[in-house]
């Protein structure tokens, strides 16, 4: 029935092109999925599950973006300040007197300090000085003797 004279309309040509593009996309997705490996990490809290994921990202996905690094920096700042506050609170709870008089001032400063939620803003240098001064005070070893009696993140000491 006119096979020699029949020609495809523009709509049919476009539909075939679109079909080939979809087929090609599906083939590429299939190849990519065959290379993917999914892992289920099980473990108790603070056992290193997220650390493994972070290491895999560094090794296999060319590391972190600038924004991801800024968010991790903010988390580290918060952890440092929170752990310092926990040590100060424990020091006061167990009535342990620091040897360095500056520790009292720095303790008050840190207890009232709030980390800026802007991940691109650096930590106040005074916070670093306060944390180091408190940590170096000999009374901290006495506080750590009571570690089972207050909460301190596993990564703190």
PDB file of C-alpha atoms in Angstrom, residues 19-136:
ATOM      1  CA  UNK A  19      12.412   7.090  22.054  1.00  0.00           C
ATOM      2  CA  UNK A  20      16.102   6.580  21.188  1.00  0.00           C
ATOM      3  CA  UNK A  21      17.107   9.273  23.725  1.00  0.00           C
ATOM      4  CA  UNK A  22      15.021   7.597  26.439  1.00  0.00           C
ATOM      5  CA  UNK A  23      16.488   4.183  25.573  1.00  0.00           C
ATOM      6  CA  UNK A  24      20.002   5.632  25.685  1.00  0.00           C
ATOM      7  CA  UNK A  25      19.315   7.247  29.088  1.00  0.00           C
ATOM      8  CA  UNK A  26      17.954   3.980  30.463  1.00  0.00           C
ATOM      9  CA  UNK A  27      21.026   2.121  29.216  1.00  0.00           C
ATOM     10  CA  UNK A  28      23.367   4.649  30.879  1.00  0.00           C
ATOM     11  CA  UNK A  29      21.411   4.417  34.144  1.00  0.00           C
ATOM     12  CA  UNK A  30      21.575   0.642  33.975  1.00  0.00           C
ATOM     13  CA  UNK A  31      25.375   0.687  33.520  1.00  0.00           C
ATOM     14  CA  UNK A  32      25.775   3.149  36.423  1.00  0.00           C
ATOM     15  CA  UNK A  33      23.555   1.082  38.735  1.00  0.00           C
ATOM     16  CA  UNK A  34      25.533  -2.076  37.964  1.00  0.00           C
ATOM     17  CA  UNK A  35      28.646  -0.294  39.284  1.00  0.00           C
ATOM     18  CA  UNK A  36      26.902   0.930  42.464  1.00  0.00           C
ATOM     19  CA  UNK A  37      27.396  -0.869  45.741  1.00  0.00           C
ATOM     20  CA  UNK A  38      25.066  -0.351  48.680  1.00  0.00           C
ATOM     21  CA  UNK A  39      26.224  -0.941  52.245  1.00  0.00           C
ATOM     22  CA  UNK A  40      24.177  -1.276  55.420  1.00  0.00           C
ATOM     23  CA  UNK A  41      26.170  -0.136  58.451  1.00  0.00           C
ATOM     24  CA  UNK A  42      24.945  -1.354  61.808  1.00  0.00           C
ATOM     25  CA  UNK A  43      26.301  -0.446  65.208  1.00  0.00           C
ATOM     26  CA  UNK A  44      25.601   1.252  68.483  1.00  0.00           C
ATOM     27  CA  UNK A  45      25.802   5.001  68.961  1.00  0.00           C
ATOM     28  CA  UNK A  46      29.208   6.605  68.415  1.00  0.00           C
ATOM     29  CA  UNK A  47      30.676   3.345  67.064  1.00  0.00           C
ATOM     30  CA  UNK A  48      31.992   4.948  63.867  1.00  0.00           C
ATOM     31  CA  UNK A  49      29.238   4.363  61.296  1.00  0.00           C
ATOM     32  CA  UNK A  50      29.174   7.939  60.035  1.00  0.00           C
ATOM     33  CA  UNK A  51      32.973   8.072  60.128  1.00  0.00           C
ATOM     34  CA  UNK A  52      33.101   5.182  57.651  1.00  0.00           C
ATOM     35  CA  UNK A  53      30.654   6.981  55.354  1.00  0.00           C
ATOM     36  CA  UNK A  54      32.713  10.191  55.537  1.00  0.00           C
ATOM     37  CA  UNK A  55      35.919   8.305  54.745  1.00  0.00           C
ATOM     38  CA  UNK A  56      34.283   6.609  51.763  1.00  0.00           C
ATOM     39  CA  UNK A  57      33.162  10.002  50.465  1.00  0.00           C
ATOM     40  CA  UNK A  58      36.697  11.382  50.790  1.00  0.00           C
ATOM     41  CA  UNK A  59      38.262   8.369  49.074  1.00  0.00           C
ATOM     42  CA  UNK A  60      35.726   7.709  46.316  1.00  0.00           C
ATOM     43  CA  UNK A  61      33.949  11.007  45.645  1.00  0.00           C
ATOM     44  CA  UNK A  62      36.791  13.549  45.667  1.00  0.00           C
ATOM     45  CA  UNK A  63      36.062  14.856  49.156  1.00  0.00           C
ATOM     46  CA  UNK A  64      33.691  17.548  50.324  1.00  0.00           C
ATOM     47  CA  UNK A  65      32.372  20.766  48.864  1.00  0.00           C
ATOM     48  CA  UNK A  66      33.228  24.079  50.541  1.00  0.00           C
ATOM     49  CA  UNK A  67      29.715  24.270  52.020  1.00  0.00           C
ATOM     50  CA  UNK A  68      29.926  20.739  53.431  1.00  0.00           C
ATOM     51  CA  UNK A  69      33.265  21.578  55.039  1.00  0.00           C
ATOM     52  CA  UNK A  70      31.766  24.730  56.561  1.00  0.00           C
ATOM     53  CA  UNK A  71      28.910  22.699  58.075  1.00  0.00           C
ATOM     54  CA  UNK A  72      31.354  20.175  59.550  1.00  0.00           C
ATOM     55  CA  UNK A  73      33.406  23.059  60.943  1.00  0.00           C
ATOM     56  CA  UNK A  74      30.279  24.403  62.651  1.00  0.00           C
ATOM     57  CA  UNK A  75      29.585  20.960  64.154  1.00  0.00           C
ATOM     58  CA  UNK A  76      33.140  20.779  65.479  1.00  0.00           C
ATOM     59  CA  UNK A  77      32.846  24.246  67.017  1.00  0.00           C
ATOM     60  CA  UNK A  78      29.608  23.262  68.745  1.00  0.00           C
ATOM     61  CA  UNK A  79      31.128  20.009  70.029  1.00  0.00           C
ATOM     62  CA  UNK A  80      34.176  21.812  71.445  1.00  0.00           C
ATOM     63  CA  UNK A  81      32.023  24.378  73.237  1.00  0.00           C
ATOM     64  CA  UNK A  82      29.508  21.775  74.474  1.00  0.00           C
ATOM     65  CA  UNK A  83      32.262  19.515  75.849  1.00  0.00           C
ATOM     66  CA  UNK A  84      33.902  22.485  77.550  1.00  0.00           C
ATOM     67  CA  UNK A  85      30.577  23.433  79.126  1.00  0.00           C
ATOM     68  CA  UNK A  86      30.119  19.840  80.328  1.00  0.00           C
ATOM     69  CA  UNK A  87      33.570  19.874  81.973  1.00  0.00           C
ATOM     70  CA  UNK A  88      32.900  23.250  83.602  1.00  0.00           C
ATOM     71  CA  UNK A  89      29.505  22.103  84.892  1.00  0.00           C
ATOM     72  CA  UNK A  90      31.041  18.913  86.277  1.00  0.00           C
ATOM     73  CA  UNK A  91      33.826  20.916  87.895  1.00  0.00           C
ATOM     74  CA  UNK A  92      31.235  23.014  89.692  1.00  0.00           C
ATOM     75  CA  UNK A  93      28.983  20.053  90.486  1.00  0.00           C
ATOM     76  CA  UNK A  94      31.828  18.167  92.210  1.00  0.00           C
ATOM     77  CA  UNK A  95      33.121  21.396  93.797  1.00  0.00           C
ATOM     78  CA  UNK A  96      36.562  21.049  92.270  1.00  0.00           C
ATOM     79  CA  UNK A  97      38.505  24.292  92.511  1.00  0.00           C
ATOM     80  CA  UNK A  98      40.776  25.135  89.570  1.00  0.00           C
ATOM     81  CA  UNK A  99      44.370  26.093  90.337  1.00  0.00           C
ATOM     82  CA  UNK A 100      44.540  28.852  87.711  1.00  0.00           C
ATOM     83  CA  UNK A 101      42.449  31.926  88.610  1.00  0.00           C
ATOM     84  CA  UNK A 102      41.809  32.620  84.907  1.00  0.00           C
ATOM     85  CA  UNK A 103      39.805  29.392  84.704  1.00  0.00           C
ATOM     86  CA  UNK A 104      36.953  31.007  86.687  1.00  0.00           C
ATOM     87  CA  UNK A 105      36.690  33.879  84.193  1.00  0.00           C
ATOM     88  CA  UNK A 106      37.001  31.637  81.162  1.00  0.00           C
ATOM     89  CA  UNK A 107      34.460  29.195  82.601  1.00  0.00           C
ATOM     90  CA  UNK A 108      31.881  31.971  82.987  1.00  0.00           C
ATOM     91  CA  UNK A 109      32.698  33.192  79.485  1.00  0.00           C
ATOM     92  CA  UNK A 110      32.249  29.742  77.907  1.00  0.00           C
ATOM     93  CA  UNK A 111      29.048  28.956  79.808  1.00  0.00           C
ATOM     94  CA  UNK A 112      27.442  32.069  78.327  1.00  0.00           C
ATOM     95  CA  UNK A 113      28.982  31.659  74.849  1.00  0.00           C
ATOM     96  CA  UNK A 114      26.800  30.594  71.919  1.00  0.00           C
ATOM     97  CA  UNK A 115      28.338  29.369  68.656  1.00  0.00           C
ATOM     98  CA  UNK A 116      27.280  31.530  65.702  1.00  0.00           C
ATOM     99  CA  UNK A 117      24.985  29.446  63.450  1.00  0.00           C
ATOM    100  CA  UNK A 118      26.620  30.887  60.305  1.00  0.00           C
ATOM    101  CA  UNK A 119      28.863  28.015  59.138  1.00  0.00           C
ATOM    102  CA  UNK A 120      31.220  30.411  57.354  1.00  0.00           C
ATOM    103  CA  UNK A 121      31.932  32.518  60.444  1.00  0.00           C
ATOM    104  CA  UNK A 122      35.069  31.451  62.348  1.00  0.00           C
ATOM    105  CA  UNK A 123      35.083  30.659  66.036  1.00  0.00           C
ATOM    106  CA  UNK A 124      36.033  33.544  68.310  1.00  0.00           C
ATOM    107  CA  UNK A 125      39.774  33.174  69.137  1.00  0.00           C
ATOM    108  CA  UNK A 126      38.950  33.919  72.771  1.00  0.00           C
ATOM    109  CA  UNK A 127      37.010  30.638  72.876  1.00  0.00           C
ATOM    110  CA  UNK A 128      40.124  28.734  71.819  1.00  0.00           C
ATOM    111  CA  UNK A 129      42.210  30.416  74.497  1.00  0.00           C
ATOM    112  CA  UNK A 130      39.533  29.705  77.109  1.00  0.00           C
ATOM    113  CA  UNK A 131      39.254  26.027  76.153  1.00  0.00           C
ATOM    114  CA  UNK A 132      43.034  25.490  76.191  1.00  0.00           C
ATOM    115  CA  UNK A 133      43.439  27.289  79.520  1.00  0.00           C
ATOM    116  CA  UNK A 134      40.698  25.224  81.155  1.00  0.00           C
ATOM    117  CA  UNK A 135      41.945  21.946  79.644  1.00  0.00           C
ATOM    118  CA  UNK A 136      45.523  22.557  80.831  1.00  0.00           C
TER     119      UNK A 136
END
